[in-house]
Amino acid sequence: MKIHSSAKSPVRLGILLSGRGSNFLAIAESIRSGKLPGVEIAIVISNVAEAPGIAAAAELGLPNAVLVSKGRKRAEHDADVAALLKAHGVDLVCLAGYMRLLSPEFVAAFPHRILNIHPALLPAFPGLDAQEQAFNYGVKVTGCTVHFVDDELDHGAIILQRSIPVLESDDAHSLADRILAEEHIAYTEAIACVVSGDYEVRGRRYVKKQGPAIRE
Ligand code: GRF
């Protein structure tokens, strides 16, 4: 599976979302404005029919699909999602507020080709409501993490993190808003890093290569 782009053959993203879709829209805007050359969105898939993000994808004229997951066995739903991504020639899967755990089979189908964004500095505060968890814990610094997806929740090798201070004036909502602004920058940066191909993953460590990139 190709990950680096060339003029003839862009890297094709598959976006999975369940809700608002602001990270998806930030990625789409980065592509539109030329911040992610050689990258295109192949398809946006929601597991929730009412997700505003999927309506936004349709409005932008991007290929989009709803595959409702509720009530379905994880492995069966994931097999359908993987098949649709493959049918659209997806190289890199970006989870953008996809509120569903992935089956090991799905992860194995896209090895080191699935990214997730999490609204905390992992490994602190994995799981739901991470911003509120961090605020209630009383941390003075928090932020967001873009990481590869492995079989464990919010766990794979970290590509990059962006941090912000927690202000005296913050509440959980204002903090989440300021983290979200960082997420929108971080996701584009992480996609650019991965698409460059100039890295290797050593154990848990995402490491930029020295010297010229070795292309697959
Ligand atoms: C973001 O906070 C992201 O970090 C988390 O889910 C939220 C999705 O927001 N995984 P949006 O749908 O991209 O606006």
GROMACS .gro file of C-alpha atoms and ligand atoms in nm:
model
  230
    1MET     CA    1   0.000   0.000   0.000
    2LYS     CA    2   0.143   0.335  -0.099
    3ILE     CA    3   0.167   0.611   0.156
    4HIS     CA    4   0.378   0.876  -0.007
    5SER     CA    5   0.233   1.087  -0.283
    6SER     CA    6   0.347   1.162  -0.632
    7ALA     CA    7   0.208   1.399  -0.891
    8LYS     CA    8   0.046   1.112  -1.076
    9SER     CA    9  -0.076   0.921  -0.777
   10PRO     CA   10  -0.205   1.116  -0.479
   11VAL     CA   11  -0.243   0.958  -0.138
   12ARG     CA   12  -0.610   0.882  -0.092
   13LEU     CA   13  -0.762   0.943   0.250
   14GLY     CA   14  -1.058   0.761   0.392
   15ILE     CA   15  -1.221   0.963   0.671
   16LEU     CA   16  -1.430   0.788   0.935
   17LEU     CA   17  -1.650   1.001   1.158
   18SER     CA   18  -1.954   0.981   1.382
   19GLY     CA   19  -2.049   1.339   1.460
   20ARG     CA   20  -1.970   1.706   1.412
   21GLY     CA   21  -1.684   1.655   1.169
   22SER     CA   22  -1.475   1.963   1.244
   23ASN     CA   23  -1.150   1.768   1.212
   24PHE     CA   24  -1.265   1.629   0.878
   25LEU     CA   25  -1.348   1.983   0.762
   26ALA     CA   26  -1.007   2.108   0.877
   27ILE     CA   27  -0.838   1.835   0.672
   28ALA     CA   28  -1.057   1.914   0.371
   29GLU     CA   29  -0.969   2.283   0.402
   30SER     CA   30  -0.597   2.202   0.426
   31ILE     CA   31  -0.623   2.005   0.103
   32ARG     CA   32  -0.824   2.282  -0.067
   33SER     CA   33  -0.577   2.550   0.036
   34GLY     CA   34  -0.273   2.354  -0.077
   35LYS     CA   35  -0.134   2.265   0.267
   36LEU     CA   36  -0.146   1.893   0.185
   37PRO     CA   37  -0.019   1.861  -0.171
   38GLY     CA   38  -0.057   1.517  -0.324
   39VAL     CA   39  -0.338   1.422  -0.086
   40GLU     CA   40  -0.705   1.379  -0.167
   41ILE     CA   41  -1.015   1.259   0.015
   42ALA     CA   42  -1.134   0.936  -0.144
   43ILE     CA   43  -1.439   0.887   0.075
   44VAL     CA   44  -1.597   1.000   0.401
   45ILE     CA   45  -1.786   0.732   0.595
   46SER     CA   46  -2.009   0.782   0.897
   47ASN     CA   47  -2.145   0.510   1.120
   48VAL     CA   48  -2.421   0.749   1.232
   49ALA     CA   49  -2.682   0.861   0.978
   50GLU     CA   50  -2.746   1.197   1.147
   51ALA     CA   51  -2.380   1.296   1.180
   52PRO     CA   52  -2.341   1.660   1.071
   53GLY     CA   53  -1.999   1.565   0.933
   54ILE     CA   54  -2.146   1.341   0.665
   55ALA     CA   55  -2.390   1.612   0.556
   56ALA     CA   56  -2.092   1.847   0.528
   57ALA     CA   57  -1.907   1.593   0.312
   58ALA     CA   58  -2.207   1.571   0.079
   59GLU     CA   59  -2.225   1.950   0.060
   60LEU     CA   60  -1.860   1.961  -0.041
   61GLY     CA   61  -1.936   1.710  -0.314
   62LEU     CA   62  -1.706   1.447  -0.168
   63PRO     CA   63  -1.784   1.077  -0.203
   64ASN     CA   64  -1.960   0.980   0.115
   65ALA     CA   65  -2.148   0.691   0.271
   66VAL     CA   66  -2.335   0.601   0.586
   67LEU     CA   67  -2.282   0.252   0.721
   68VAL     CA   68  -2.488   0.233   1.038
   69SER     CA   69  -2.307   0.034   1.305
   70LYS     CA   70  -2.574   0.028   1.573
   71GLY     CA   71  -2.690  -0.324   1.647
   72ARG     CA   72  -2.431  -0.485   1.423
   73LYS     CA   73  -2.149  -0.717   1.522
   74ARG     CA   74  -1.822  -0.525   1.527
   75ALA     CA   75  -1.636  -0.759   1.293
   76GLU     CA   76  -1.917  -0.762   1.038
   77HIS     CA   77  -1.959  -0.386   1.033
   78ASP     CA   78  -1.585  -0.332   1.015
   79ALA     CA   79  -1.554  -0.575   0.725
   80ASP     CA   80  -1.808  -0.367   0.531
   81VAL     CA   81  -1.624  -0.044   0.613
   82ALA     CA   82  -1.288  -0.194   0.512
   83ALA     CA   83  -1.433  -0.321   0.185
   84LEU     CA   84  -1.575   0.022   0.102
   85LEU     CA   85  -1.244   0.191   0.184
   86LYS     CA   86  -1.055  -0.056  -0.034
   87ALA     CA   87  -1.308  -0.016  -0.316
   88HIS     CA   88  -1.231   0.358  -0.308
   89GLY     CA   89  -0.857   0.298  -0.322
   90VAL     CA   90  -0.793   0.437   0.026
   91ASP     CA   91  -0.427   0.448   0.132
   92LEU     CA   92  -0.460   0.615   0.471
   93VAL     CA   93  -0.756   0.599   0.710
   94CYS     CA   94  -0.815   0.903   0.932
   95LEU     CA   95  -1.042   0.861   1.231
   96ALA     CA   96  -1.201   1.198   1.294
   97GLY     CA   97  -1.433   1.162   1.589
   98TYR     CA   98  -1.518   0.801   1.499
   99MET     CA   99  -1.688   0.683   1.816
  100ARG     CA  100  -1.641   0.313   1.766
  101LEU     CA  101  -1.369   0.070   1.861
  102LEU     CA  102  -1.210  -0.104   1.564
  103SER     CA  103  -1.182  -0.481   1.536
  104PRO     CA  104  -0.832  -0.634   1.518
  105GLU     CA  105  -0.917  -0.748   1.164
  106PHE     CA  106  -0.982  -0.389   1.056
  107VAL     CA  107  -0.657  -0.268   1.211
  108ALA     CA  108  -0.468  -0.551   1.039
  109ALA     CA  109  -0.624  -0.459   0.705
  110PHE     CA  110  -0.453  -0.115   0.719
  111PRO     CA  111  -0.121  -0.176   0.897
  112HIS     CA  112   0.025   0.155   1.020
  113ARG     CA  113  -0.225   0.318   0.790
  114ILE     CA  114  -0.485   0.433   1.043
  115LEU     CA  115  -0.451   0.762   1.229
  116ASN     CA  116  -0.657   0.889   1.521
  117ILE     CA  117  -0.675   1.221   1.699
  118HIS     CA  118  -0.732   1.234   2.072
  119PRO     CA  119  -0.807   1.552   2.272
  120ALA     CA  120  -0.546   1.495   2.546
  121LEU     CA  121  -0.175   1.432   2.580
  122LEU     CA  122  -0.167   1.052   2.571
  123PRO     CA  123  -0.109   0.833   2.761
  124ALA     CA  124  -0.293   1.066   2.998
  125PHE     CA  125  -0.670   1.061   2.981
  126PRO     CA  126  -0.756   0.803   2.716
  127GLY     CA  127  -1.119   0.726   2.640
  128LEU     CA  128  -1.423   0.951   2.642
  129ASP     CA  129  -1.444   1.313   2.759
  130ALA     CA  130  -1.068   1.347   2.775
  131GLN     CA  131  -1.077   1.726   2.797
  132GLU     CA  132  -1.308   1.713   3.098
  133GLN     CA  133  -1.102   1.434   3.256
  134ALA     CA  134  -0.791   1.652   3.225
  135PHE     CA  135  -0.969   1.963   3.355
  136ASN     CA  136  -1.114   1.782   3.655
  137TYR     CA  137  -0.778   1.622   3.732
  138GLY     CA  138  -0.633   1.969   3.757
  139VAL     CA  139  -0.355   1.942   3.502
  140LYS     CA  140  -0.181   2.267   3.410
  141VAL     CA  141  -0.092   2.158   3.057
  142THR     CA  142  -0.299   1.952   2.816
  143GLY     CA  143  -0.346   1.928   2.441
  144CYS     CA  144  -0.402   1.675   2.168
  145THR     CA  145  -0.232   1.370   2.022
  146VAL     CA  146  -0.230   1.222   1.671
  147HIS     CA  147  -0.127   0.858   1.678
  148PHE     CA  148  -0.131   0.540   1.476
  149VAL     CA  149  -0.412   0.308   1.570
  150ASP     CA  150  -0.335  -0.035   1.710
  151ASP     CA  151  -0.553  -0.293   1.881
  152GLU     CA  152  -0.575  -0.099   2.207
  153LEU     CA  153  -0.781   0.214   2.270
  154ASP     CA  154  -0.590   0.543   2.220
  155HIS     CA  155  -0.264   0.352   2.234
  156GLY     CA  156  -0.058   0.330   1.910
  157ALA     CA  157   0.270   0.508   1.833
  158ILE     CA  158   0.245   0.885   1.873
  159ILE     CA  159   0.309   1.092   1.560
  160LEU     CA  160   0.279   1.434   1.720
  161GLN     CA  161   0.129   1.626   2.007
  162ARG     CA  162   0.037   1.991   2.058
  163SER     CA  163   0.010   2.131   2.407
  164ILE     CA  164  -0.166   2.427   2.562
  165PRO     CA  165  -0.170   2.567   2.916
  166VAL     CA  166  -0.483   2.532   3.125
  167LEU     CA  167  -0.581   2.887   3.219
  168GLU     CA  168  -0.720   3.002   3.554
  169SER     CA  169  -1.019   3.132   3.360
  170ASP     CA  170  -1.089   2.800   3.183
  171ASP     CA  171  -1.382   2.573   3.233
  172ALA     CA  172  -1.407   2.233   3.068
  173HIS     CA  173  -1.582   2.385   2.766
  174SER     CA  174  -1.340   2.667   2.699
  175LEU     CA  175  -1.054   2.423   2.741
  176ALA     CA  176  -1.211   2.180   2.491
  177ASP     CA  177  -1.258   2.466   2.243
  178ARG     CA  178  -0.892   2.567   2.267
  179ILE     CA  179  -0.781   2.204   2.233
  180LEU     CA  180  -1.001   2.167   1.925
  181ALA     CA  181  -0.825   2.459   1.758
  182GLU     CA  182  -0.496   2.275   1.815
  183GLU     CA  183  -0.645   1.950   1.683
  184HIS     CA  184  -0.727   2.117   1.354
  185ILE     CA  185  -0.362   2.214   1.310
  186ALA     CA  186  -0.224   1.886   1.443
  187TYR     CA  187  -0.418   1.655   1.212
  188THR     CA  188  -0.293   1.828   0.899
  189GLU     CA  189   0.064   1.828   1.032
  190ALA     CA  190   0.047   1.458   1.115
  191ILE     CA  191  -0.095   1.364   0.775
  192ALA     CA  192   0.184   1.563   0.609
  193CYS     CA  193   0.443   1.378   0.821
  194VAL     CA  194   0.302   1.036   0.738
  195VAL     CA  195   0.252   1.111   0.370
  196SER     CA  196   0.613   1.230   0.345
  197GLY     CA  197   0.722   0.874   0.422
  198ASP     CA  198   1.027   1.015   0.602
  199TYR     CA  199   0.982   0.820   0.922
  200GLU     CA  200   1.002   0.482   1.078
  201VAL     CA  201   0.830   0.333   1.379
  202ARG     CA  202   1.075   0.178   1.626
  203GLY     CA  203   0.877   0.001   1.891
  204ARG     CA  204   0.641   0.269   2.016
  205ARG     CA  205   0.855   0.552   1.882
  206TYR     CA  206   0.770   0.740   1.564
  207VAL     CA  207   1.106   0.869   1.447
  208LYS     CA  208   1.187   1.099   1.158
  209LYS     CA  209   1.450   0.952   0.928
  210GLN     CA  210   1.782   1.121   0.885
  211GLY     CA  211   1.881   1.186   0.528
  212PRO     CA  212   1.685   1.102   0.217
  213ALA     CA  213   1.368   0.906   0.256
  214ILE     CA  214   1.364   0.545   0.149
  215ARG     CA  215   1.063   0.501  -0.070
  216GLU     CA  216   0.857   0.184  -0.074
  217GRF     C1  217  -1.237   1.554   1.871
  217GRF     O1  218  -1.223   1.617   1.995
  217GRF     C2  219  -1.140   1.440   1.857
  217GRF     O2  220  -1.019   1.463   1.922
  217GRF     C3  221  -1.213   1.326   1.922
  217GRF     O3  222  -1.347   1.344   1.885
  217GRF     C4  223  -1.371   1.482   1.860
  217GRF     C5  224  -1.428   1.491   1.722
  217GRF     O4  225  -1.466   1.623   1.689
  217GRF     N1  226  -1.157   1.199   1.881
  217GRF     P1  227  -1.506   1.657   1.540
  217GRF     O5  228  -1.621   1.563   1.504
  217GRF     O6  229  -1.387   1.635   1.453
  217GRF     O7  230  -1.550   1.799   1.543
   0.00000   0.00000   0.00000
